[in-house]
Coordinates of C-alpha atoms in Angstrom, one line a residue:
M26 CA -76.3 -58.1 -1.5
L27 CA -79.4 -60.0 -0.4
A28 CA -79.4 -61.9 -3.6
D29 CA -75.7 -62.9 -3.1
Y30 CA -76.2 -64.0 0.5
T31 CA -78.2 -67.2 1.0
R32 CA -78.9 -68.3 4.5
R33 CA -78.4 -71.9 5.2
Y34 CA -81.1 -73.8 7.2
R35 CA -81.2 -77.4 8.3
E36 CA -85.0 -77.4 7.7
Y37 CA -86.3 -78.5 4.4
T38 CA -90.1 -78.6 3.4
G39 CA -91.6 -81.7 1.9
P40 CA -94.2 -82.2 -0.8
T41 CA -97.1 -82.1 1.5
P42 CA -98.2 -79.4 4.0
H43 CA -96.6 -79.5 7.3
S44 CA -93.9 -81.9 6.1
V45 CA -90.5 -80.8 7.2
A46 CA -87.2 -82.5 7.2
I47 CA -84.3 -81.5 9.4
K48 CA -80.8 -82.0 8.2
A49 CA -78.4 -83.6 10.7
K50 CA -75.7 -81.4 12.2
P51 CA -72.2 -82.0 10.8
T52 CA -69.7 -83.9 12.9
R53 CA -67.2 -81.7 14.7
R54 CA -63.5 -81.9 13.7
R55 CA -62.2 -81.4 17.3
P56 CA -62.9 -84.0 19.9
A57 CA -65.0 -83.1 23.0
E58 CA -62.0 -83.0 25.3
H59 CA -60.0 -80.8 23.1
L60 CA -60.1 -78.0 25.7
I61 CA -58.8 -80.2 28.4
L62 CA -56.1 -81.4 26.1
E63 CA -55.3 -77.9 25.1
R64 CA -55.1 -76.8 28.7
R65 CA -52.9 -79.8 29.6
R66 CA -50.7 -79.0 26.6
K67 CA -50.3 -75.4 27.7
E68 CA -49.6 -76.5 31.3
A69 CA -47.0 -78.9 29.9
L70 CA -45.4 -76.1 27.9
V71 CA -45.4 -73.8 30.9
E72 CA -43.9 -76.5 33.1
E73 CA -41.3 -77.2 30.5
A74 CA -40.5 -73.5 30.3
R75 CA -40.2 -73.4 34.1
E76 CA -37.9 -76.4 34.1
E77 CA -35.8 -74.8 31.4
T78 CA -35.7 -71.5 33.3
K79 CA -34.8 -73.3 36.4
F80 CA -32.1 -75.2 34.6
M81 CA -30.8 -72.0 33.0
K82 CA -30.7 -70.3 36.4
Q83 CA -28.8 -73.3 37.9
C84 CA -26.4 -73.1 34.9
D85 CA -26.0 -69.4 35.4
L86 CA -25.4 -69.9 39.1
K87 CA -22.9 -72.6 38.4
S88 CA -21.1 -70.6 35.8
S89 CA -21.0 -67.5 38.0
W90 CA -19.8 -69.6 40.9
V91 CA -17.1 -71.1 38.7
K92 CA -16.0 -67.7 37.4
T93 CA -16.0 -66.3 40.9
T94 CA -14.0 -69.3 42.2
N95 CA -11.5 -69.0 39.3
K96 CA -11.0 -65.3 40.0
R97 CA -10.6 -66.0 43.7
I98 CA -8.2 -68.8 42.9
E99 CA -6.2 -66.5 40.6
R100 CA -6.2 -63.7 43.1
N101 CA -5.1 -66.0 45.9
T102 CA -2.4 -67.4 43.6
L103 CA -1.2 -64.0 42.8
K104 CA -1.2 -63.0 46.5
R105 CA 0.8 -66.2 47.4
R106 CA 3.3 -65.4 44.6
V107 CA 3.6 -61.8 45.8
Q108 CA 4.0 -62.9 49.4
Q109 CA 6.6 -65.4 48.3
E110 CA 8.5 -62.7 46.3
L111 CA 8.3 -60.4 49.2
L112 CA 9.5 -63.1 51.6
K113 CA 12.4 -63.8 49.2
E114 CA 13.3 -60.1 49.0
T115 CA 13.0 -59.9 52.8
F116 CA 15.3 -62.9 53.2
A117 CA 17.7 -61.5 50.7
L118 CA 17.7 -58.1 52.5
E119 CA 18.3 -59.9 55.8
D120 CA 21.2 -61.9 54.3
R121 CA 22.7 -58.7 52.9
R122 CA 22.3 -56.9 56.2
E123 CA 24.0 -59.8 57.9
M124 CA 26.8 -59.8 55.4
L125 CA 27.2 -56.0 55.8
R126 CA 27.1 -56.3 59.5
E127 CA 29.9 -58.9 59.4
M128 CA 31.9 -56.7 57.0
L129 CA 31.5 -53.7 59.3
L130 CA 32.6 -55.7 62.3
E131 CA 35.7 -56.9 60.3
E132 CA 36.5 -53.3 59.3
E133 CA 36.1 -52.1 62.8
H134 CA 38.4 -54.9 64.1
G135 CA 40.9 -54.0 61.3
Y136 CA 40.9 -50.3 62.2
I137 CA 41.3 -51.1 65.9
E138 CA 44.2 -53.4 65.2
E139 CA 45.7 -50.7 62.9
M140 CA 45.3 -48.1 65.6
E141 CA 46.8 -50.4 68.1
S142 CA 49.7 -51.1 65.8
M143 CA 50.3 -47.3 65.1
Q144 CA 50.8 -46.4 68.7
E145 CA 54.5 -45.6 69.4
T146 CA 56.4 -47.1 72.1
T147 CA 59.1 -45.4 74.2
L148 CA 61.9 -47.2 72.4
E149 CA 60.5 -46.2 69.0
R150 CA 60.3 -42.5 70.1
Q151 CA 63.9 -42.6 71.4
A152 CA 65.1 -44.1 68.1
K153 CA 63.3 -41.4 66.1
M154 CA 64.7 -38.6 68.4
R155 CA 68.2 -40.0 67.9
E156 CA 67.7 -40.1 64.1
R157 CA 66.4 -36.5 64.2
A158 CA 69.4 -35.3 66.3
K159 CA 71.8 -37.1 64.0
Y160 CA 70.2 -35.4 60.9
L161 CA 70.3 -31.9 62.5
K162 CA 74.0 -32.4 63.5
E163 CA 74.9 -33.5 60.0
K164 CA 73.0 -30.5 58.6
R165 CA 74.7 -28.0 60.9
E166 CA 78.1 -29.5 60.2
H167 CA 77.5 -29.2 56.4
E168 CA 76.5 -25.6 56.8
R169 CA 79.6 -24.9 58.9
Q170 CA 81.8 -26.5 56.3
E171 CA 80.2 -24.4 53.5
F172 CA 80.7 -21.2 55.6
V173 CA 84.3 -22.1 56.3
A174 CA 84.9 -22.8 52.6
E175 CA 83.4 -19.4 51.7
K176 CA 85.5 -17.5 54.3
L177 CA 88.6 -19.3 53.1
D178 CA 87.8 -18.4 49.6
Q179 CA 87.2 -14.8 50.6
R180 CA 90.5 -14.7 52.5
W181 CA 92.3 -16.1 49.5
R182 CA 90.7 -13.4 47.3
D183 CA 91.6 -10.7 49.8
Q184 CA 95.2 -11.9 50.1
C185 CA 95.8 -12.5 46.4
E186 CA 97.8 -9.5 45.1
E187 CA 97.4 -10.3 41.5
L188 CA 93.7 -10.6 41.8
R189 CA 93.5 -7.3 43.6
S190 CA 95.5 -5.6 40.9
I191 CA 93.3 -7.1 38.2
Q192 CA 90.1 -6.1 40.1
S193 CA 91.4 -2.6 40.6
K194 CA 92.3 -2.3 37.0
R195 CA 88.9 -3.7 36.0
N196 CA 87.2 -1.3 38.3
Q197 CA 89.1 1.6 36.8
D198 CA 88.2 0.5 33.3
Q199 CA 84.6 0.2 34.4
V200 CA 84.6 3.7 35.8
C201 CA 86.1 5.1 32.7
H202 CA 83.6 3.2 30.5
E203 CA 80.7 4.5 32.6
R204 CA 82.1 8.0 32.5
N205 CA 82.4 7.8 28.7
E206 CA 78.8 6.5 28.5
Q207 CA 77.6 9.4 30.7
M208 CA 79.4 11.9 28.5
L209 CA 77.9 10.3 25.4
L210 CA 74.4 10.4 27.0
K211 CA 74.9 14.0 27.9
Q212 CA 76.1 14.8 24.4
E213 CA 73.1 13.0 22.9
E214 CA 70.8 14.9 25.3
K215 CA 72.4 18.1 24.3
N216 CA 72.0 17.3 20.6
R217 CA 68.4 16.3 21.2
Q218 CA 67.7 19.6 23.0
E219 CA 69.3 21.5 20.0
E220 CA 67.1 19.5 17.6
V221 CA 64.0 20.3 19.7
E222 CA 65.0 24.0 19.7
K223 CA 65.6 23.9 16.0
M224 CA 62.2 22.1 15.5
Y225 CA 60.4 24.8 17.6
A226 CA 62.2 27.5 15.6
D227 CA 61.2 25.8 12.3
L228 CA 57.6 25.4 13.6
W229 CA 57.5 29.1 14.6
A230 CA 58.8 30.2 11.2
T231 CA 56.4 27.8 9.4
D232 CA 53.5 29.0 11.5
R233 CA 54.5 32.7 10.8
I234 CA 54.7 32.0 7.1
A235 CA 51.4 30.1 7.2
K236 CA 49.8 32.9 9.2
S237 CA 50.9 35.5 6.7
E238 CA 49.7 33.3 3.8
R239 CA 46.4 32.7 5.6
E240 CA 45.9 36.4 6.2
E241 CA 46.6 37.1 2.5
Q242 CA 44.2 34.4 1.5
E243 CA 41.5 35.7 3.8
E244 CA 42.0 39.2 2.4
K245 CA 41.7 37.8 -1.1
N246 CA 38.6 35.9 -0.1
L247 CA 37.1 39.0 1.4
I248 CA 37.8 41.0 -1.8
E249 CA 36.3 38.2 -3.8
R250 CA 33.2 38.0 -1.6
N251 CA 32.8 41.8 -1.9
R252 CA 33.0 41.5 -5.7
E253 CA 30.4 38.7 -5.7
C254 CA 28.2 40.8 -3.4
L255 CA 28.6 43.8 -5.8
K256 CA 27.8 41.5 -8.8
V257 CA 24.7 40.2 -6.9
L258 CA 23.6 43.8 -6.2
Q259 CA 24.1 44.8 -9.8
L260 CA 22.1 41.8 -10.9
Q261 CA 19.3 42.8 -8.5
I262 CA 19.4 46.4 -9.8
T263 CA 19.2 45.1 -13.4
S264 CA 16.4 42.7 -12.6
N265 CA 14.5 45.5 -10.8
T266 CA 15.0 47.8 -13.8
Q267 CA 13.7 45.0 -16.1
K268 CA 10.7 44.5 -13.8
V269 CA 9.9 48.2 -14.0
E270 CA 10.2 48.1 -17.8
E271 CA 8.0 45.0 -18.0
E272 CA 5.4 46.7 -15.7
K273 CA 5.5 49.8 -18.0
K274 CA 5.1 47.6 -21.1
L275 CA 2.2 45.8 -19.3
K276 CA 0.5 49.2 -18.6
D277 CA 1.0 50.3 -22.2
L278 CA -0.4 47.0 -23.4
E279 CA -3.4 47.4 -21.1
A280 CA -3.9 50.9 -22.5
E281 CA -3.8 49.5 -26.0
W282 CA -6.3 46.8 -25.0
L283 CA -8.6 49.5 -23.6
K284 CA -8.3 51.5 -26.8
E285 CA -9.0 48.4 -28.9
E286 CA -12.0 47.6 -26.7
T287 CA -13.3 51.2 -27.2
R288 CA -12.7 51.0 -31.0
M289 CA -14.5 47.6 -31.1
R290 CA -17.4 49.0 -29.2
K291 CA -17.7 52.0 -31.6
E292 CA -17.5 49.6 -34.6
E293 CA -20.1 47.5 -33.0
E294 CA -22.4 50.4 -32.5
E295 CA -21.9 51.6 -36.1
W296 CA -22.5 48.1 -37.4
M297 CA -25.7 47.9 -35.3
K298 CA -26.8 51.3 -36.8
K299 CA -26.0 50.1 -40.3
E300 CA -27.9 46.8 -39.7
K301 CA -30.9 48.7 -38.4
L302 CA -30.9 50.9 -41.5
K303 CA -30.5 47.9 -43.7
R304 CA -33.5 46.2 -42.0
Q305 CA -35.5 49.4 -42.2
E306 CA -34.7 49.7 -46.0
H307 CA -35.5 46.1 -46.5
A308 CA -38.8 46.4 -44.7
K309 CA -39.5 49.6 -46.8
R310 CA -38.7 47.8 -50.0
V311 CA -40.9 44.8 -49.0
R312 CA -43.8 47.2 -48.1
D313 CA -43.3 49.1 -51.4
A314 CA -43.2 45.9 -53.3
S315 CA -46.4 44.7 -51.6
V316 CA -48.1 48.0 -52.2
K317 CA -47.1 48.0 -55.9
L318 CA -48.2 44.4 -56.2
K319 CA -51.5 45.3 -54.6
Q320 CA -51.9 48.3 -56.9
K321 CA -51.1 46.2 -59.9
K322 CA -53.6 43.6 -58.9
Q323 CA -56.3 46.2 -58.2
E324 CA -55.6 47.8 -61.6
K325 CA -55.7 44.4 -63.3
E326 CA -59.0 43.6 -61.6
R327 CA -60.3 47.0 -62.5
N328 CA -59.3 46.5 -66.1
E329 CA -60.8 43.1 -66.1
E330 CA -64.1 44.4 -64.7
L331 CA -64.1 47.2 -67.2
A332 CA -63.4 44.8 -70.0
L333 CA -66.1 42.5 -68.7
E334 CA -68.6 45.3 -68.4
H335 CA -67.7 46.6 -71.8
Q336 CA -68.2 43.1 -73.3
L337 CA -71.5 42.8 -71.4
L338 CA -72.6 46.2 -72.7
Q339 CA -71.6 45.4 -76.2
K340 CA -73.4 42.1 -75.9
L341 CA -76.4 43.8 -74.5
L342 CA -76.3 46.4 -77.2
E343 CA -76.0 43.7 -79.8
D344 CA -78.7 41.8 -78.2
T345 CA -80.9 44.9 -78.0
R346 CA -80.1 45.7 -81.6
N347 CA -80.5 42.2 -82.9
Q348 CA -83.4 41.2 -80.6
E349 CA -85.4 44.3 -80.1
K350 CA -88.3 42.1 -79.9
A351 CA -86.9 39.8 -77.3
D352 CA -88.9 38.5 -74.7
V353 CA -89.2 40.3 -71.3
Q354 CA -88.5 37.1 -69.6
R355 CA -85.2 36.8 -71.3
K356 CA -84.2 40.3 -70.2
S357 CA -85.1 39.5 -66.7
D358 CA -83.0 36.3 -66.9
L359 CA -80.1 38.3 -68.3
R360 CA -80.5 40.9 -65.6
E361 CA -80.6 38.2 -63.0
E362 CA -77.5 36.5 -64.5
N363 CA -75.8 39.9 -64.6
L364 CA -76.6 40.4 -61.0
R365 CA -75.3 37.0 -60.1
F366 CA -72.2 37.7 -62.1
M367 CA -71.7 41.0 -60.4
A368 CA -72.2 39.3 -57.0
Y369 CA -69.6 36.7 -58.1
V370 CA -67.2 39.4 -59.1
S371 CA -67.6 41.3 -55.9
Q372 CA -67.2 38.0 -53.9
N373 CA -64.1 37.2 -56.0
R374 CA -62.8 40.7 -55.3
K375 CA -63.3 40.2 -51.5
D376 CA -61.5 36.9 -51.7
E377 CA -58.6 38.5 -53.5
Q378 CA -58.5 41.3 -50.9
E379 CA -58.4 38.7 -48.1
K380 CA -55.7 36.8 -49.9
E381 CA -53.7 40.0 -50.3
K382 CA -54.1 40.8 -46.6
K383 CA -53.0 37.2 -45.7
L384 CA -50.1 37.6 -48.0
E385 CA -49.1 40.9 -46.5
E386 CA -49.5 39.4 -43.0
L387 CA -47.3 36.4 -44.1
I388 CA -44.7 38.8 -45.6
H389 CA -44.8 40.9 -42.4
E390 CA -44.5 37.7 -40.3
E391 CA -41.6 36.5 -42.4
V392 CA -39.9 39.8 -42.2
E393 CA -40.5 39.9 -38.4
V394 CA -39.2 36.4 -38.0
K395 CA -36.1 37.1 -40.1
W396 CA -35.6 40.3 -38.2
Q397 CA -35.9 38.5 -34.9
K398 CA -33.5 35.8 -36.1
D399 CA -31.0 38.4 -37.2
L400 CA -31.5 40.3 -34.0
A401 CA -31.0 37.1 -31.9
K402 CA -28.0 36.2 -34.0
Y403 CA -26.6 39.7 -33.6
R404 CA -27.3 39.5 -29.8
L405 CA -25.6 36.1 -29.6
E406 CA -22.6 37.4 -31.5
R407 CA -22.6 40.5 -29.4
E408 CA -22.8 38.5 -26.2
A409 CA -20.1 36.1 -27.5
R410 CA -17.8 39.1 -28.4
K411 CA -18.6 40.7 -25.1
K412 CA -17.8 37.4 -23.2
L413 CA -14.7 36.9 -25.2
L414 CA -13.6 40.5 -24.6
Q415 CA -14.5 40.2 -20.9
T416 CA -12.6 36.8 -20.7
V417 CA -9.6 38.4 -22.4
L418 CA -9.8 41.4 -20.1
D419 CA -10.2 39.1 -17.0
T420 CA -7.4 36.9 -18.1
R421 CA -5.2 39.9 -18.8
R422 CA -6.2 41.4 -15.4
E423 CA -5.3 38.0 -13.7
Q424 CA -2.0 37.9 -15.6
I425 CA -1.3 41.5 -14.6
G426 CA -2.3 40.6 -11.0
E427 CA -0.2 37.5 -11.0
K428 CA 2.7 39.4 -12.6
N429 CA 2.3 42.1 -9.9
E430 CA 2.2 39.4 -7.2
Q431 CA 5.3 37.8 -8.7
N432 CA 7.0 41.1 -9.0
E433 CA 6.0 41.8 -5.4
Q434 CA 7.3 38.4 -4.3
L435 CA 10.5 38.9 -6.3
R436 CA 10.9 42.3 -4.8
Q437 CA 10.3 40.9 -1.3
E438 CA 12.7 38.0 -2.0
A439 CA 15.3 40.5 -3.4
E440 CA 14.8 42.6 -0.2
R441 CA 15.1 39.5 1.9
E442 CA 18.2 38.4 0.0
R443 CA 19.7 41.9 0.3
H444 CA 18.9 41.9 4.0
D445 CA 20.3 38.3 4.4
L446 CA 23.3 39.4 2.3
L447 CA 23.9 42.4 4.5
K448 CA 23.4 40.2 7.6
V449 CA 25.8 37.6 6.2
M450 CA 28.3 40.3 5.4
G451 CA 28.0 41.8 8.9
E452 CA 28.3 38.3 10.3
H453 CA 31.3 37.6 8.1
K454 CA 32.9 40.9 9.2
R455 CA 32.2 40.0 12.8
M456 CA 33.5 36.5 12.4
A457 CA 36.6 37.8 10.5
Q458 CA 37.1 40.3 13.3
E459 CA 36.7 37.5 15.9
S460 CA 38.9 35.2 13.9
S461 CA 41.6 37.9 13.6
D462 CA 41.3 38.6 17.4
K463 CA 41.5 34.9 18.2
L464 CA 44.4 34.5 15.8
K465 CA 46.1 37.5 17.4
Q466 CA 45.4 36.1 20.9
R467 CA 46.6 32.7 19.8
N468 CA 49.8 34.2 18.3
L469 CA 50.4 36.1 21.5
S470 CA 49.7 33.0 23.5
Y471 CA 52.0 31.0 21.2
Q472 CA 54.7 33.7 21.5
R473 CA 54.4 33.6 25.3
D474 CA 54.6 29.8 25.2
L475 CA 57.7 30.0 23.0
E476 CA 59.3 32.6 25.4
M477 CA 58.4 30.4 28.3
Q478 CA 59.8 27.3 26.5
I479 CA 63.0 29.3 25.6
G480 CA 63.3 30.4 29.3
Y481 CA 62.7 26.9 30.5
E482 CA 65.3 25.5 28.0
K483 CA 67.8 28.1 29.2
T484 CA 67.0 27.2 32.8
M485 CA 67.3 23.5 32.0
K486 CA 70.6 24.1 30.2
A487 CA 72.0 26.1 33.2
R488 CA 70.8 23.4 35.5
E489 CA 72.4 20.7 33.4
K490 CA 75.6 22.6 33.3
E491 CA 75.5 22.9 37.1
E492 CA 74.7 19.2 37.3
E493 CA 77.5 18.4 34.9
L494 CA 79.9 20.5 37.0
D495 CA 78.6 18.8 40.2
D496 CA 79.0 15.4 38.5
Y497 CA 82.4 16.3 37.4
L498 CA 83.5 17.5 40.8
A499 CA 81.8 14.5 42.4
G500 CA 83.6 12.2 39.9
K501 CA 86.9 13.8 40.8
E502 CA 86.2 13.5 44.5
A503 CA 85.1 9.9 43.9
E504 CA 88.3 9.2 41.9
K505 CA 90.4 10.7 44.8
Q506 CA 88.5 8.6 47.3
Y507 CA 88.9 5.5 45.2
Q508 CA 92.7 6.2 44.9
R509 CA 92.9 6.7 48.6
K510 CA 90.9 3.5 49.3
L511 CA 93.0 1.6 46.7
Q512 CA 96.2 2.9 48.3
A513 CA 94.8 2.1 51.8
A514 CA 93.7 -1.4 50.6
V515 CA 97.1 -2.0 49.0
A516 CA 98.8 -0.7 52.2
R517 CA 96.6 -2.9 54.5
P518 CA 97.1 -6.6 54.6
H519 CA 93.3 -7.2 54.7
S520 CA 90.8 -5.4 52.5
E521 CA 87.4 -4.3 53.8
K522 CA 84.2 -6.0 52.7
L523 CA 82.8 -4.6 49.4
H524 CA 79.3 -3.4 49.0
P525 CA 76.9 -6.0 47.5
S526 CA 75.9 -3.7 44.6
R527 CA 79.5 -2.9 43.8
R528 CA 80.4 -6.6 44.1
R529 CA 77.6 -7.4 41.6
T530 CA 78.8 -4.7 39.3
M531 CA 82.4 -6.0 39.5
E532 CA 81.2 -9.6 39.0
R533 CA 79.1 -8.5 35.9
H534 CA 82.0 -6.6 34.4
G535 CA 84.3 -9.5 35.2
G536 CA 82.0 -12.0 33.5
S537 CA 81.7 -9.7 30.4
A538 CA 85.5 -9.3 30.3
R539 CA 86.0 -13.1 30.5

């Protein structure tokens, strides 16, 4: 860093001591009054900004004043227009009011004039009264003329002999016709009553026949129901007998099952005894075989030892005979060798005995394992047979219990059915008795009604006969009176006034005749 930086000095040393030169300062780029100029420039800029701001404020003020003035002008213009429109409407309303006021005055004047014109004067009232009196007089005269014409016509009718004869004949014909109609009506009523009586008689006969047929049908139905009840009872007895037989068969079958179970248990015990004897015999044979094998092996070893000893003795004898002069050392070696051989033989015998013991132990273990396996298999088979037999017995007991429950339910149902059947039979008997009593009461009531109807019919017939007799007598009396009146009317120059109903009847018959 120090090597890179070189400080600049204006002093330079010369060739001699104390000779120093000073380098002149460089001329400045800015003039001396640059600060004043800079300050003036800044002041000019500030002044220019102030002037511009002032100008902008004035422009804003002018624009706001112009906007406010324009809005005020528009608002005042709108107000003036609204005022003008309101004034126009007010003037139009006043004009209309004035027009309506004038129309109202004209109508009032018109009504007043009309009322004044409608008021009657004395002359007008007198003229109207004269017209009214004239109208009433003409009306009364017209009514009088009609009454006079009617009376003249009546007098002409009363004084006309031919008309009276025709009317009397017409009246007589009418009376005869009405009498014939009355007789026909009475005959029709009589026929109708006879038909009603015949109808009641037919109904009574039909009801009696239907009653007898219904009673016969009810008796047949009762007999049929009794037969059906008897069949149902027989079926129930048969089913109960079958149930008893089935229960007996089930008991016999259960006894056979128990016998079979006892027999199977005995066979199982015998088989177990035989198996035990077989196992004992097998174990005995195995022991005998092992003993024989051991004896054979011992005998073989003994024979081998004897043969070996015999060979050794022969060899020793031969050696003694051939080498009488053998060395003592050789004898001792032979003796040592013989001792070693004897030790080897004894050791070999011990090993063989241990092997035989191990073989016997293995044979006993195999026999015991086989015996345990056979015993476990036998136990499993025995348990399986026992479980199977127990399952069969439990299933059979459940079946027998279910069968007994079903039999008990069937017996209870049969008992309920029998009880219901007896109840239904009793109810049927009671209903049949009530039905027969009701039928008897209804028949008695019907008989009483028929008797009352017959009595009423007889009373009505007697009353009708009396009425017919009264009508006949009244008709004869009326005929006599009519003849007397007719004779009196013929004898008198003026007839009496007829009754309006009779007059209407005569006019109706006269119109029909015409």
